[in-house]
């Protein structure tokens, strides 16, 4: 149960990335002429989102070490 408490935020984060693409596609499908603007915006958002991925990856090891120290 403790592992689930630590893992669910990352699982949720990874699930929302494809859902964002699905919502973008659904919304753009109803717009007449703004496909290029939405595509550019989605590309920039994805670039920024993955650009800050180092924070998630960089803190994972530190959190694991801190959680391990509390057990001993």
Short mmCIF file of N, CA and C in Angstrom, two decimals:
data_model
loop_
_atom_site.label_atom_id
_atom_site.label_comp_id
_atom_site.label_asym_id
_atom_site.label_seq_id
_atom_site.Cartn_x
_atom_site.Cartn_y
_atom_site.Cartn_z
N UNK A 1 0.83 -1.20 0.00
CA UNK A 1 0.00 0.00 0.00
C UNK A 1 0.87 1.26 0.00
N UNK A 2 2.00 1.18 0.69
CA UNK A 2 2.88 2.34 0.75
C UNK A 2 3.48 2.65 -0.61
N UNK A 3 3.80 1.61 -1.38
CA UNK A 3 4.34 1.83 -2.72
C UNK A 3 3.30 2.50 -3.60
N UNK A 4 2.06 2.08 -3.48
CA UNK A 4 0.98 2.70 -4.27
C UNK A 4 0.86 4.19 -3.92
N UNK A 5 1.00 4.54 -2.67
CA UNK A 5 0.90 5.94 -2.26
C UNK A 5 2.01 6.78 -2.89
N UNK A 6 3.15 6.19 -3.11
CA UNK A 6 4.25 6.90 -3.75
C UNK A 6 4.14 6.92 -5.27
N UNK A 7 3.55 5.88 -5.84
CA UNK A 7 3.55 5.73 -7.29
C UNK A 7 2.38 6.38 -8.00
N UNK A 8 1.25 6.58 -7.34
CA UNK A 8 0.06 7.04 -8.07
C UNK A 8 0.23 8.42 -8.71
N UNK A 9 0.96 9.38 -8.14
CA UNK A 9 1.09 10.66 -8.86
C UNK A 9 1.84 10.52 -10.19
N UNK A 10 2.85 9.68 -10.24
CA UNK A 10 3.59 9.50 -11.49
C UNK A 10 2.75 8.73 -12.50
N UNK A 11 2.00 7.76 -12.05
CA UNK A 11 1.10 7.03 -12.95
C UNK A 11 0.07 7.98 -13.54
N UNK A 12 -0.51 8.82 -12.72
CA UNK A 12 -1.50 9.79 -13.19
C UNK A 12 -0.87 10.77 -14.19
N UNK A 13 0.31 11.22 -13.90
CA UNK A 13 1.01 12.13 -14.80
C UNK A 13 1.26 11.49 -16.16
N UNK A 14 1.67 10.24 -16.18
CA UNK A 14 1.93 9.56 -17.43
C UNK A 14 0.66 9.26 -18.22
N UNK A 15 -0.44 9.07 -17.53
CA UNK A 15 -1.72 8.82 -18.21
C UNK A 15 -2.25 10.08 -18.87
N UNK A 16 -2.02 11.24 -18.27
CA UNK A 16 -2.61 12.47 -18.79
C UNK A 16 -1.98 12.96 -20.08
N UNK A 17 -0.75 12.54 -20.40
CA UNK A 17 -0.10 13.01 -21.63
C UNK A 17 -0.88 12.58 -22.87
N UNK A 18 -1.21 11.29 -23.06
CA UNK A 18 -1.99 10.95 -24.25
C UNK A 18 -3.41 11.51 -24.22
N UNK A 19 -3.96 11.67 -23.02
CA UNK A 19 -5.31 12.25 -22.94
C UNK A 19 -5.32 13.69 -23.43
N UNK A 20 -4.26 14.42 -23.17
CA UNK A 20 -4.15 15.79 -23.66
C UNK A 20 -4.17 15.80 -25.18
N UNK A 21 -3.46 14.88 -25.81
CA UNK A 21 -3.46 14.79 -27.27
C UNK A 21 -4.84 14.45 -27.81
N UNK A 22 -5.56 13.57 -27.14
CA UNK A 22 -6.92 13.22 -27.58
C UNK A 22 -7.86 14.41 -27.50
N UNK A 23 -7.77 15.17 -26.43
CA UNK A 23 -8.63 16.34 -26.27
C UNK A 23 -8.28 17.39 -27.32
N UNK A 24 -7.00 17.61 -27.57
CA UNK A 24 -6.59 18.55 -28.61
C UNK A 24 -7.15 18.15 -29.97
N UNK A 25 -7.05 16.88 -30.29
CA UNK A 25 -7.56 16.39 -31.57
C UNK A 25 -9.06 16.58 -31.67
N UNK A 26 -9.78 16.30 -30.60
CA UNK A 26 -11.23 16.45 -30.62
C UNK A 26 -11.64 17.91 -30.79
N UNK A 27 -10.95 18.81 -30.12
CA UNK A 27 -11.29 20.22 -30.21
C UNK A 27 -10.94 20.78 -31.59
N UNK A 28 -9.76 20.43 -32.09
CA UNK A 28 -9.32 20.95 -33.39
C UNK A 28 -10.21 20.41 -34.51
N UNK A 29 -10.74 19.22 -34.35
CA UNK A 29 -11.62 18.66 -35.37
C UNK A 29 -12.87 19.48 -35.59
N UNK A 30 -13.25 20.28 -34.62
CA UNK A 30 -14.45 21.11 -34.74
C UNK A 30 -14.16 22.54 -35.19
N UNK A 31 -12.89 22.90 -35.28
CA UNK A 31 -12.53 24.26 -35.68
C UNK A 31 -12.27 24.31 -37.18
N UNK A 32 -12.65 25.41 -37.84
CA UNK A 32 -12.52 25.45 -39.30
C UNK A 32 -11.09 25.67 -39.81
N UNK A 33 -10.36 26.67 -39.31
CA UNK A 33 -9.10 27.06 -39.96
C UNK A 33 -7.92 27.25 -39.02
N UNK A 34 -7.97 26.81 -37.81
CA UNK A 34 -6.90 27.12 -36.87
C UNK A 34 -5.99 25.93 -36.58
N UNK A 35 -5.86 25.03 -37.51
CA UNK A 35 -5.08 23.82 -37.28
C UNK A 35 -3.60 24.13 -37.05
N UNK A 36 -3.03 25.04 -37.81
CA UNK A 36 -1.60 25.35 -37.66
C UNK A 36 -1.30 25.96 -36.30
N UNK A 37 -2.15 26.86 -35.84
CA UNK A 37 -1.93 27.50 -34.54
C UNK A 37 -2.03 26.51 -33.39
N UNK A 38 -2.99 25.63 -33.45
CA UNK A 38 -3.15 24.64 -32.39
C UNK A 38 -1.99 23.65 -32.41
N UNK A 39 -1.55 23.27 -33.60
CA UNK A 39 -0.42 22.36 -33.70
C UNK A 39 0.84 22.99 -33.12
N UNK A 40 1.07 24.25 -33.43
CA UNK A 40 2.24 24.95 -32.89
C UNK A 40 2.15 25.06 -31.37
N UNK A 41 0.97 25.39 -30.86
CA UNK A 41 0.80 25.49 -29.41
C UNK A 41 1.00 24.16 -28.71
N UNK A 42 0.48 23.09 -29.29
CA UNK A 42 0.65 21.76 -28.70
C UNK A 42 2.12 21.33 -28.72
N UNK A 43 2.81 21.67 -29.80
CA UNK A 43 4.23 21.32 -29.89
C UNK A 43 5.04 22.08 -28.84
N UNK A 44 4.77 23.37 -28.68
CA UNK A 44 5.48 24.15 -27.67
C UNK A 44 5.19 23.65 -26.26
N UNK A 45 3.93 23.33 -25.99
CA UNK A 45 3.56 22.81 -24.67
C UNK A 45 4.28 21.49 -24.39
N UNK A 46 4.30 20.60 -25.37
CA UNK A 46 4.97 19.32 -25.19
C UNK A 46 6.47 19.51 -24.97
N UNK A 47 7.07 20.45 -25.70
CA UNK A 47 8.49 20.73 -25.53
C UNK A 47 8.79 21.23 -24.12
N UNK A 48 7.98 22.15 -23.62
CA UNK A 48 8.18 22.66 -22.27
C UNK A 48 7.92 21.58 -21.21
N UNK A 49 6.89 20.80 -21.40
CA UNK A 49 6.55 19.74 -20.45
C UNK A 49 7.69 18.74 -20.34
N UNK A 50 8.18 18.26 -21.46
CA UNK A 50 9.27 17.28 -21.43
C UNK A 50 10.59 17.93 -21.10
N UNK A 51 10.72 19.24 -21.33
CA UNK A 51 11.95 19.94 -20.96
C UNK A 51 12.15 19.98 -19.46
N UNK A 52 11.07 20.00 -18.71
CA UNK A 52 11.16 19.99 -17.26
C UNK A 52 11.08 18.58 -16.68
N UNK A 53 11.15 17.57 -17.53
CA UNK A 53 11.13 16.18 -17.08
C UNK A 53 12.33 15.84 -16.22
N UNK A 54 13.42 16.61 -16.36
CA UNK A 54 14.61 16.33 -15.55
C UNK A 54 14.30 16.52 -14.06
N UNK A 55 13.35 17.38 -13.72
CA UNK A 55 12.99 17.54 -12.31
C UNK A 55 12.39 16.26 -11.76
N UNK A 56 11.52 15.64 -12.53
CA UNK A 56 10.89 14.40 -12.08
C UNK A 56 11.92 13.30 -11.98
N UNK A 57 12.75 13.17 -13.01
CA UNK A 57 13.75 12.09 -13.01
C UNK A 57 14.86 12.35 -11.99
N UNK A 58 15.22 13.61 -11.80
CA UNK A 58 16.30 13.94 -10.88
C UNK A 58 15.93 13.79 -9.43
N UNK A 59 14.67 13.96 -9.10
CA UNK A 59 14.26 13.84 -7.70
C UNK A 59 13.84 12.43 -7.31
N UNK A 60 13.63 11.56 -8.28
CA UNK A 60 13.18 10.19 -7.96
C UNK A 60 14.19 9.46 -7.10
N UNK A 61 15.45 9.54 -7.46
CA UNK A 61 16.49 8.86 -6.69
C UNK A 61 16.64 9.44 -5.30
N UNK A 62 16.54 10.76 -5.19
CA UNK A 62 16.66 11.39 -3.88
C UNK A 62 15.51 11.01 -2.95
N UNK A 63 14.31 10.95 -3.51
CA UNK A 63 13.15 10.55 -2.71
C UNK A 63 13.28 9.09 -2.27
N UNK A 64 13.75 8.24 -3.17
CA UNK A 64 13.93 6.82 -2.82
C UNK A 64 14.96 6.66 -1.70
N UNK A 65 16.03 7.42 -1.76
CA UNK A 65 17.04 7.35 -0.71
C UNK A 65 16.49 7.84 0.62
N UNK A 66 15.73 8.93 0.58
CA UNK A 66 15.15 9.46 1.81
C UNK A 66 14.14 8.49 2.42
N UNK A 67 13.34 7.86 1.57
CA UNK A 67 12.37 6.88 2.08
C UNK A 67 13.10 5.66 2.65
N UNK A 68 14.18 5.26 2.02
CA UNK A 68 14.96 4.11 2.52
C UNK A 68 15.62 4.39 3.85
N UNK A 69 16.06 5.61 4.06
CA UNK A 69 16.70 5.96 5.35
C UNK A 69 15.72 5.90 6.50
N UNK A 70 14.47 6.18 6.26
CA UNK A 70 13.47 6.16 7.33
C UNK A 70 13.18 4.74 7.81
N UNK A 71 13.47 3.74 7.02
CA UNK A 71 13.20 2.35 7.40
C UNK A 71 14.24 1.81 8.37
N UNK A 72 15.45 2.39 8.41
CA UNK A 72 16.51 1.83 9.25
C UNK A 72 16.76 2.67 10.47
#
